[in-house]
XYZ file of C-alpha atoms in Angstrom:
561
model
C 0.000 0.000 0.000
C 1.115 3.329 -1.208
C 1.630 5.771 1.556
C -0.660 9.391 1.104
C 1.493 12.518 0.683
C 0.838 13.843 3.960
C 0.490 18.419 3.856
C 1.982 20.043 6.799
C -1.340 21.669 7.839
C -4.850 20.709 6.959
C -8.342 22.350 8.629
C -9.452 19.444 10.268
C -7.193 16.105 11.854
C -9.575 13.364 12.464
C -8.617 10.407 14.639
C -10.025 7.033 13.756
C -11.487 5.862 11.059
C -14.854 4.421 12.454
C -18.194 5.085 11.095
C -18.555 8.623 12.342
C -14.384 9.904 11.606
C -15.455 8.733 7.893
C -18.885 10.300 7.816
C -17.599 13.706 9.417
C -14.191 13.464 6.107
C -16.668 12.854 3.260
C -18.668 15.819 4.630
C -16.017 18.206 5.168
C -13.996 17.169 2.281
C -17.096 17.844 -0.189
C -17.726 21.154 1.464
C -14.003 22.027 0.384
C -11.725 21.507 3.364
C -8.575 19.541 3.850
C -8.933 16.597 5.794
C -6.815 14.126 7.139
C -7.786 10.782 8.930
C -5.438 9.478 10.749
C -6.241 5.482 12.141
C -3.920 3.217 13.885
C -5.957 -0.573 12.385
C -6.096 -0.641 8.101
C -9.431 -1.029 6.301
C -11.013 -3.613 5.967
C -11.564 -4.458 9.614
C -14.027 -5.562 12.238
C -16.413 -2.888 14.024
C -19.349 -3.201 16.487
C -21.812 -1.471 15.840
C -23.699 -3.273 13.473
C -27.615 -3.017 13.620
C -29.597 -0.825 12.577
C -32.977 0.657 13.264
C -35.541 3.065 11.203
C -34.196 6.117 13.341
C -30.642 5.601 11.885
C -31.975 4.866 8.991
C -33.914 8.129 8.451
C -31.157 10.486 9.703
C -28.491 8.937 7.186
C -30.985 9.662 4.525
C -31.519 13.681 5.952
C -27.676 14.010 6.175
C -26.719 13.014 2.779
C -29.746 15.134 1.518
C -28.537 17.872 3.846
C -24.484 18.018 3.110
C -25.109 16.807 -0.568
C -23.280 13.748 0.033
C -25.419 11.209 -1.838
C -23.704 7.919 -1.097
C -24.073 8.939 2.945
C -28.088 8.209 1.773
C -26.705 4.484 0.339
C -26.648 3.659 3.920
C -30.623 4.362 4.271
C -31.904 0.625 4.034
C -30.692 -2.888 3.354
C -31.889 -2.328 -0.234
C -29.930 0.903 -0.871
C -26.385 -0.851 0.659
C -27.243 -4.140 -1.657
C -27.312 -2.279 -4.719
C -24.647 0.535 -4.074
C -22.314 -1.045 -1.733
C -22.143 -4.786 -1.449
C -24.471 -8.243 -0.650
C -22.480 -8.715 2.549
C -25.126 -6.819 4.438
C -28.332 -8.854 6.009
C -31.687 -6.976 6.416
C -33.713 -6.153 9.632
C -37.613 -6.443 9.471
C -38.136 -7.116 13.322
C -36.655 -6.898 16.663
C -37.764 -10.184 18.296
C -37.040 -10.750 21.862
C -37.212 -13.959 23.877
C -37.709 -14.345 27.440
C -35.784 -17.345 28.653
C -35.673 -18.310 32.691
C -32.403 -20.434 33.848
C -32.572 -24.471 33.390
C -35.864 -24.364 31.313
C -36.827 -24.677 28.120
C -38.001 -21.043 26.874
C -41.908 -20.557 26.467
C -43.388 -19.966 23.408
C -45.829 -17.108 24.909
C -43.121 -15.670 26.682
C -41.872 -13.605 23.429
C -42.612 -10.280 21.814
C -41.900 -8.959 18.545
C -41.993 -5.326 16.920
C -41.737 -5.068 13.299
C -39.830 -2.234 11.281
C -42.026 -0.363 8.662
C -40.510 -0.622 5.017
C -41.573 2.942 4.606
C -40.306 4.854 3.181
C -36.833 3.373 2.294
C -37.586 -0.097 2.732
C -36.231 -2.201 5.347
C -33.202 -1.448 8.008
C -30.240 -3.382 7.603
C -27.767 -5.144 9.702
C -24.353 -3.780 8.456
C -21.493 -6.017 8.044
C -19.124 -3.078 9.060
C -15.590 -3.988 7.679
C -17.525 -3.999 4.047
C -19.636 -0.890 4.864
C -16.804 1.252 7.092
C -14.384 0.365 3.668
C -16.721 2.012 1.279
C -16.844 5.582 3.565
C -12.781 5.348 3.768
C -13.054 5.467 -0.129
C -16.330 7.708 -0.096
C -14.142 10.315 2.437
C -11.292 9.740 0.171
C -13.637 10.520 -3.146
C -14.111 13.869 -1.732
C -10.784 14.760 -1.403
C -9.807 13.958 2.187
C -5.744 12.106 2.705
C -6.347 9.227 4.703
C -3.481 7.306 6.889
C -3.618 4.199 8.123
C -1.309 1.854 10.486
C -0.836 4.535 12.526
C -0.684 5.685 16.110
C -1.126 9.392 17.468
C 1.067 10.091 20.060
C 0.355 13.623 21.099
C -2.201 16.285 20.574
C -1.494 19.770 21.413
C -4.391 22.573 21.465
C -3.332 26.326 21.310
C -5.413 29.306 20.551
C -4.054 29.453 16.931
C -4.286 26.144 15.997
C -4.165 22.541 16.835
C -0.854 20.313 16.564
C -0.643 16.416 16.498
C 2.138 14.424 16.506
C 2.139 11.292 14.768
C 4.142 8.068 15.197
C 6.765 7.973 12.465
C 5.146 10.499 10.446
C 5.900 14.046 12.426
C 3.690 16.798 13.445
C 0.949 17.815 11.396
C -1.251 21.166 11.931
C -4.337 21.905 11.735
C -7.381 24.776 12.561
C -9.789 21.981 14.594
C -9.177 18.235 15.335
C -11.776 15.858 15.866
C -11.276 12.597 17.821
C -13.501 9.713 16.897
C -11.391 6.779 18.513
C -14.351 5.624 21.071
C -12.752 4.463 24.240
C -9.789 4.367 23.657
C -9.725 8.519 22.863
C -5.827 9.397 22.604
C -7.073 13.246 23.315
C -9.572 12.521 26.424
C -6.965 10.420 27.626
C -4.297 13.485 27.839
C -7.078 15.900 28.786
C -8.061 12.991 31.488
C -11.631 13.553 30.770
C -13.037 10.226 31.845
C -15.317 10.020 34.665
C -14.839 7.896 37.394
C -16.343 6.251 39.297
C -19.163 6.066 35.777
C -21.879 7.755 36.141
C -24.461 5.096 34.797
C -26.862 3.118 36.135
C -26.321 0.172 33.328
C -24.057 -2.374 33.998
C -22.870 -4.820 31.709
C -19.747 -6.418 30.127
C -19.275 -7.979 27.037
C -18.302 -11.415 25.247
C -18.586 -11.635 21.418
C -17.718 -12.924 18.133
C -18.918 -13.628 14.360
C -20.031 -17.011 13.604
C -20.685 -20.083 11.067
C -23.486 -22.434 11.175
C -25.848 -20.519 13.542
C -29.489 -21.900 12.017
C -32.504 -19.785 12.056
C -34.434 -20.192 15.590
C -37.453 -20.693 13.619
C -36.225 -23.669 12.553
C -33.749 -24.970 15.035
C -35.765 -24.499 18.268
C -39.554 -22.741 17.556
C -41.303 -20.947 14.423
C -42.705 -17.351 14.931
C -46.000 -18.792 14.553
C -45.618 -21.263 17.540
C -44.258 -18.018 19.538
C -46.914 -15.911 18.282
C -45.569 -13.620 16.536
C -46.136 -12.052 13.068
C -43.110 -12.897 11.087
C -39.728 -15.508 10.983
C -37.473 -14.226 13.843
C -34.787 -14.500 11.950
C -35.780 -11.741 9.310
C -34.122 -9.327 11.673
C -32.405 -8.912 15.431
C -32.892 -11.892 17.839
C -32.633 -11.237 21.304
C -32.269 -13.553 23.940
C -33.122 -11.963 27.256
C -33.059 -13.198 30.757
C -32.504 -11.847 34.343
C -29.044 -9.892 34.817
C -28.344 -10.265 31.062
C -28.875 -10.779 26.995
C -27.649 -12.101 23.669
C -27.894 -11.058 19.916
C -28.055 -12.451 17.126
C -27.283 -10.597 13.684
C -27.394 -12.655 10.604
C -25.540 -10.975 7.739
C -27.463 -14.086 5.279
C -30.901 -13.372 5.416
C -31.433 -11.197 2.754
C -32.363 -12.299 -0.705
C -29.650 -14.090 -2.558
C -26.662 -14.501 0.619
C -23.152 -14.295 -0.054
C -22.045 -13.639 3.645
C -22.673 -16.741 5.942
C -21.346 -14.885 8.914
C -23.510 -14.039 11.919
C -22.847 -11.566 14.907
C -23.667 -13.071 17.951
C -22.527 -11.961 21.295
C -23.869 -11.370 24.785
C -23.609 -7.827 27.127
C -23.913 -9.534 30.775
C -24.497 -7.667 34.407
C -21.556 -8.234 36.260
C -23.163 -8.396 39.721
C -25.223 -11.147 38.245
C -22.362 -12.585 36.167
C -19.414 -11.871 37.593
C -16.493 -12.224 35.681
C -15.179 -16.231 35.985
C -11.643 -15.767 34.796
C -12.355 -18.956 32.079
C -11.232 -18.596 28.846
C -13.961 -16.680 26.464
C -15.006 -20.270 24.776
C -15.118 -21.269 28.590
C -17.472 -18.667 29.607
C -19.298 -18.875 26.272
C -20.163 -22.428 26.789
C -21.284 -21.770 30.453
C -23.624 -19.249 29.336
C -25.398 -21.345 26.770
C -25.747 -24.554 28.993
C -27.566 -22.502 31.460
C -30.466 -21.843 29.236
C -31.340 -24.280 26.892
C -33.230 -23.197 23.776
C -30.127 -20.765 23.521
C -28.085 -23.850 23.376
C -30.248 -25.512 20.960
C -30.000 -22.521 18.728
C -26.117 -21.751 19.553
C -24.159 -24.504 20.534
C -23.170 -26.058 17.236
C -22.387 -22.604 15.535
C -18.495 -22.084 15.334
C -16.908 -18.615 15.954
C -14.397 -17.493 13.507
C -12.308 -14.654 14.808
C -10.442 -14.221 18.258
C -13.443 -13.438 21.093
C -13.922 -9.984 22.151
C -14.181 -9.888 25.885
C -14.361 -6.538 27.975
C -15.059 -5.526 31.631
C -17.822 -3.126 32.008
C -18.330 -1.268 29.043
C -20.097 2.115 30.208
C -17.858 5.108 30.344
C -18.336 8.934 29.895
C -16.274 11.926 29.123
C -16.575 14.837 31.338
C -16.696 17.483 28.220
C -17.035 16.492 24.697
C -15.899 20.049 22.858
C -13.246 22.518 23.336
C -11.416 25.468 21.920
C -10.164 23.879 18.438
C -11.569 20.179 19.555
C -14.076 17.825 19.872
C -14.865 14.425 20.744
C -16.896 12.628 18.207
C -20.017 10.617 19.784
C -18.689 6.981 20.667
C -15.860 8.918 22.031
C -17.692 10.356 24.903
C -19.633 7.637 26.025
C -21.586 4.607 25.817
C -24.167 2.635 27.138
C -25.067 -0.543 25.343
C -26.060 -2.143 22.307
C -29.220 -2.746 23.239
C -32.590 -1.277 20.740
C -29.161 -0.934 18.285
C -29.426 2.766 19.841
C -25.532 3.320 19.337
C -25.225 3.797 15.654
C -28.512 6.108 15.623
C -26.321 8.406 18.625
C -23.372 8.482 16.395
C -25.694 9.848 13.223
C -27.733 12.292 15.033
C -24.389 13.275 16.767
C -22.252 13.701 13.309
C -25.364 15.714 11.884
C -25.236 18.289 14.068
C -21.634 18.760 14.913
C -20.905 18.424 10.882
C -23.255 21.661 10.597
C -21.599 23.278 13.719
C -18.751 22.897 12.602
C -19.239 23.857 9.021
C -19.750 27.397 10.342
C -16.759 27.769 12.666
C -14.646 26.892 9.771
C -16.333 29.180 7.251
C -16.721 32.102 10.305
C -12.566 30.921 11.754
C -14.795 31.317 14.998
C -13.963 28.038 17.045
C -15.813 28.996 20.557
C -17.162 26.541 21.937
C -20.180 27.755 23.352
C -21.591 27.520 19.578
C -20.861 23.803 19.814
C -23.433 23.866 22.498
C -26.591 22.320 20.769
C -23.581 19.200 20.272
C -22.940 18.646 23.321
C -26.457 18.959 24.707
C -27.795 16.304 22.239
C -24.880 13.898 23.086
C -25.277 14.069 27.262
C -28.581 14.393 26.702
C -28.397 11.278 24.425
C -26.517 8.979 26.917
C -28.942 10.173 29.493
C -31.985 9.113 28.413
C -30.197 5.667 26.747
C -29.153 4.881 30.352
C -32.624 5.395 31.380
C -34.118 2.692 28.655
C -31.429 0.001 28.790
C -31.069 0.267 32.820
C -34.977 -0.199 33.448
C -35.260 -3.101 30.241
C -32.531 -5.098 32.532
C -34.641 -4.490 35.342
C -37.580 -5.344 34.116
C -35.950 -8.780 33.247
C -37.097 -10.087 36.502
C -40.074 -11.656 34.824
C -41.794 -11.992 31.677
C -44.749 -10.132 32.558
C -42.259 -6.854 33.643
C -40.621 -7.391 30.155
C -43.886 -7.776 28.411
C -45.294 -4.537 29.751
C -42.155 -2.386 30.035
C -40.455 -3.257 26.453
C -44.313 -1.484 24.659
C -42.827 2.247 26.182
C -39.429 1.711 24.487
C -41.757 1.320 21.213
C -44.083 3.739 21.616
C -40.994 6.020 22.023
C -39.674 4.611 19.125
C -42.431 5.053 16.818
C -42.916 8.545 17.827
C -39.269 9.060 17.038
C -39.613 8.120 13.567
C -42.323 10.148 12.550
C -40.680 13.166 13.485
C -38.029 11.733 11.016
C -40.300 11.072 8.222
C -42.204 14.600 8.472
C -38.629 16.107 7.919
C -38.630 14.031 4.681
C -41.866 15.161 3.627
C -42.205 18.960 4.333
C -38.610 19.030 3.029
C -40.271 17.097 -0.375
C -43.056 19.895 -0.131
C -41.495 23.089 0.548
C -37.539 22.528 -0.786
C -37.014 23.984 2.792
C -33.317 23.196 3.721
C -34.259 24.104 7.145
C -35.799 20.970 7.147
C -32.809 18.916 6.820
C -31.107 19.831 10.007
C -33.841 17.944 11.606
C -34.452 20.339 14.234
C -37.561 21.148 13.303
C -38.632 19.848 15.998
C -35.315 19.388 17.724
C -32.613 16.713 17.578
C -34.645 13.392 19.143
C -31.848 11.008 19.493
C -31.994 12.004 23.283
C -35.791 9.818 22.807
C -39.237 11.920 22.890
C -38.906 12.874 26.413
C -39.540 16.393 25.424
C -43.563 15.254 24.817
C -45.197 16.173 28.156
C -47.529 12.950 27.440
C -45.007 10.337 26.335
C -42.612 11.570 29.044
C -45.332 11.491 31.693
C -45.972 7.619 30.717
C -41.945 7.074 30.294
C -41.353 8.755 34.108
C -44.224 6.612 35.630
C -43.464 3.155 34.130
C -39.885 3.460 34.761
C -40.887 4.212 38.504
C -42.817 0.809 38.667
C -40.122 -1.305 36.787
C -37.560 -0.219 39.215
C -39.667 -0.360 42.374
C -41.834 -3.051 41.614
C -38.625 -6.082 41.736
C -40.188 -7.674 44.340
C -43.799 -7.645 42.847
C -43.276 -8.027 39.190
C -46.757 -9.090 38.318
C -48.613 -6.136 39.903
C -45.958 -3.738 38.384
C -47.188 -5.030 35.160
C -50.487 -4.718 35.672
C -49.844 -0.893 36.199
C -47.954 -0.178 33.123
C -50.849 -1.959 31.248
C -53.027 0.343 32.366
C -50.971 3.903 31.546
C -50.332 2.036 28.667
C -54.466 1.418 27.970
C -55.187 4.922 29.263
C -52.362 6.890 27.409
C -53.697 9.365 25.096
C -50.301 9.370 22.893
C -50.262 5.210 22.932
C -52.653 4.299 19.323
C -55.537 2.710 19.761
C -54.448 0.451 17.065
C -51.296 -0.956 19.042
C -53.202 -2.471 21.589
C -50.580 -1.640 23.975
C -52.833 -2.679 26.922
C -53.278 -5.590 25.742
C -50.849 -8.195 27.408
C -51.964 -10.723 24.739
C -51.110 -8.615 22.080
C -47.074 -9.239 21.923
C -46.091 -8.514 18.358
C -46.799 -4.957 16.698
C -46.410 -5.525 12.670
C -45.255 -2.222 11.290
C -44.538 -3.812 8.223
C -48.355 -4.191 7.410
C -49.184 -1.005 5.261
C -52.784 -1.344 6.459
C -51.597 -1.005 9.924
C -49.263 2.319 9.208
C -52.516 3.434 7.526
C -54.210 3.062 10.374
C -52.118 4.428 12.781
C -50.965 7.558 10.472
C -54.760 8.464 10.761
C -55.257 8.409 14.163
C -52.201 10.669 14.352
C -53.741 12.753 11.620
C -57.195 12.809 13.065
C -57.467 11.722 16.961
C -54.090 12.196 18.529
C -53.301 15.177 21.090
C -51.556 18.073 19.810
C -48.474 17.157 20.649
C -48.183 14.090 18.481
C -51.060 15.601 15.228
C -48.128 18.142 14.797
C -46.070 15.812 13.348
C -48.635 15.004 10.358
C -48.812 18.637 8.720
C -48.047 17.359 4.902
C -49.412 15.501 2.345
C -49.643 11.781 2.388
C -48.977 12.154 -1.604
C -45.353 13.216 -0.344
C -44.687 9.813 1.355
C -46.194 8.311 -1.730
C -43.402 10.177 -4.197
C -40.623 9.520 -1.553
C -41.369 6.041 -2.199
C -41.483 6.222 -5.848
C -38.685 8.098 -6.157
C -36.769 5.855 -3.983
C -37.233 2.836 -6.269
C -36.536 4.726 -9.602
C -33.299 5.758 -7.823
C -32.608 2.084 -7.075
C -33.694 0.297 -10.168
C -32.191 3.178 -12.307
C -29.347 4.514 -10.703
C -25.574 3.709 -11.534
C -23.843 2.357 -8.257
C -20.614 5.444 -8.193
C -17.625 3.502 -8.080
C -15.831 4.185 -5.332
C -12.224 2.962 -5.087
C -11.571 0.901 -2.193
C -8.216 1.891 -0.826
């Protein structure tokens, strides 16, 4: 590999080249600025991070409308990365969750299902990052930006004129801002000792993973959706497989149309005071796990990993500040929480939106305070707040089914709300060629969830109360949720929410979305009718012009470096 001619200054140093480093180059680099990306692994290589859901989904597609970045929008759906990227990607129709107690064969009735709308994109995707992260090194590099790899930074120095890193082997290069996007293991919070300790979060959990051959379908290993209950094959999209103190995954890069990956993520994110660490070797621990439930071993225990495990202590962390004068921390960089509801990659696109715009203007203005990085940093605490909140009270509710059952229909409800926020963007932006609308803060940035909705937050604050104090009386807790749920006047009718019989919710039944999008039209409070001030014909030529784009389209060819 050829090494880049390296400039002695550039406007903006990025460190790492994960998902949201690459994003943040093509961006800047098409707006005209010199970029370099400096990353210490070479492309192609393994990433977490790997499911997504229709909030990432939607904010991909407003960010490559918004920064004129088209192939940021290839991301947008399993169908868009198929045709412009690669068949290495699997698709994501459902998240399906199974309740499983310790030494018992799991119960049919004692799983739930919510299914992800094909509208208006099609269907979410589960991304088989060293394929997808390879295509944004060569999209970044496309629009101009240098990009290093098999390197390490060893310093970064911050002035008031400019910003100076040093790089192993390779000198000092300058710059007017640097961005680090290197997650944990942030070279620049680590001199600037931002991280927080003791964490601040109440989730706990620590991680064992890997990618794997030979992991069947639970529909037809162990039980079919239709035994369960539920409205379509499980392993159309993200299995989870839940139980006190803990839960696994299971991401299938092969279930799309016409495979050509037969690799599967499949890993587990375990409370250590409930699973304290055992000092066995990963396979060890691995093989513990499985035998003590066993429909997860009948579904896992002949599949055979294929790279070195991944095991870490708790994962949680936070940086105390995530900008500075001439800096910033990019959003896996400042904190975490957990991969569960695939909430991470959504945080990292609502985070680059917003500090790409930022930071657009501080470059064109040379005005690097950063109070106008504010609205950044707000989202991202903000962000890992309210993601704390969800994940900490879904382990809790773990306890028992019935906890799960009632507790899991908020998370939903917030979801759903979520994405039509996302979808009116698309459409008044269709309707009015309103840039404005691209920003997506009309209403505000909602990657923080819709806790800003005095009903859904009223509902999110009072069922998070009973999860939490109802441990002892599980049952009776659920019982209560049931009912806010029933009585909500932000929860649709159509859901059936209150129902705990009803324990699949199929989005991807257009006769259900037309249901639904009418009681928001027609019978919803204010708060949530706002959201449907356009034209249903927009959706419609979204849609259409979608599928023109990908049955008529030329893929760009974009070198891989």
């Amino acid at each position: 590999m050829l090494a880049p001619q390296i400039e002695p200054r550039y406007d903006v140093i990025i460190i790492g080249a994960g998902i949201s480093g690459l994003l943040m180059a093509a961006i800047l680099s098409r707006h005209g600025h010199q970029v370099l990306v400096i990353e210490r692994d070479v492309h192609p290589r393994f990433a977490i991070g790997e499911s997504g859901i229709k909030e990432t989904s939607l904010t991909l597609s407003l960010m490559g409308l918004r920064f004129e970045v088209p192939e940021i929008r290839h991301l947008s759906s399993v169908d868009h990365i198929r045709r412009f990227i690669g068949r290495s990607s699997g698709q994501k129709r459902s998240f399906s969750f199974l309740w499983h107690a310790p030494g018992e064969a799991q119960r049919p009735e004692h799983s739930v299902q919510v299914g992800s709308p094909r509208l208006p994109f099609g269907f979410d995707s589960h991304m088989f990052r060293q394929d997808i992260d390879a295509y944004l090194l060569g999209v970044a590099a496309h629009y101009g930006a240098t990009i290093l790899q098999g390197v390490s930074v060893n310093t970064v120095h911050v002035d008031a004129d400019e910003v100076a890193v040093e790089i192993a082997d390779h000198g000092t290069v300058r710059g007017r801002f640097v961005l680090d996007g290197a997650g944990y293991r942030s070279p620049l919070a680590r001199q600037l000792n931002l991280h927080e300790q003791p964490c601040p979060f109440e989730t706990r959990s620590r991680s064992i993973f890997n990618h794997f051959v030979g992991v069947p379908a639970y529909d037809d290993q162990v039980a079919s959706h239709a035994r369960c209950g539920l409205a379509q094959r499980m392993s159309y999209g993200t299995l989870h497989h839940v139980f006190r103190g803990g839960w696994l995954w299971v991401i299938p890069f092969n279930n799309a149309p016409d495979p050509v990956n037969p690799l599967c993520s499949v890993g587990a994110l375990l409370d250590p005071e409930v699973f304290p660490a055992t000092g066995l070797p990963p396979e060890a621990e691995w093989a513990a796990l499985l035998a003590r439930y066993p429909s997860v071993q009948a579904h896992l225990g002949d599949a055979r990993p294929v790279r070195p495990w991944v095991t870490t202590p708790r994962i949680q962390f936070r940086q105390r500040q995530a900008v500075g004068h001439r800096w910033a921390l990019l959003p896996h960089a400042v904190g975490f929480i957990d991969a569960l509801f695939s909430r991470g990659l959504y945080a990292t696109a609502a985070g680059v939106n917003e500090l790409a715009g930022l930071l657009l203007g501080a470059l064109a203005e040379n005005n690097f305070d950063p109070a106008r990085f504010q609205p950044y940093t707000d989202l991202i605490y903000n962000t890992l707040k309210a993601n704390d909140r969800v994940v900490s009270t879904s382990y809790a509710s773990w306890v028992h089914f019935d906890l799960w059952n009632a507790w899991h229909r908020v998370w939903g409800l917030g979801v759903f709300l979520e994405s039509v926020r996302m979808v009116r963007a698309h459409a008044r932006f269709r309707e009015t060629g309103d840039r404005r609308w691209l920003d997506n803060r009309q209403p505000p940035p909602m990657a923080s969830f819709p806790l800003d909705l005095p009903g859904y937050r009223a509902l999110f604050d009072a069922a998070e109360r009973l999860v939490k104090s109802g441990q002892d009386r599980p049952e009776a807790a659920a019982r209560d949720i049931f009912r806010l749920l029933a009585e909500s006047p932000v929860c649709p009718p159509s859901f059936r929410y209150g129902d705990p019989g009803q324990r699949f919710l199929d989005m991807t039944d257009p006769r259900a979305m037309a249901k639904v999008f009418w009681w928001v039209a027609r019978r919803s409070p204010p708060e949530i009718r706002q959201f449907i001030d356009f034209r249903p014909t927009s959706l419609v030529g979204e849609l259409v012009d979608d599928q023109l784009r990908l049955r008529w389209s030329e893929p760009r060819r974009i070198a891989r470096l």
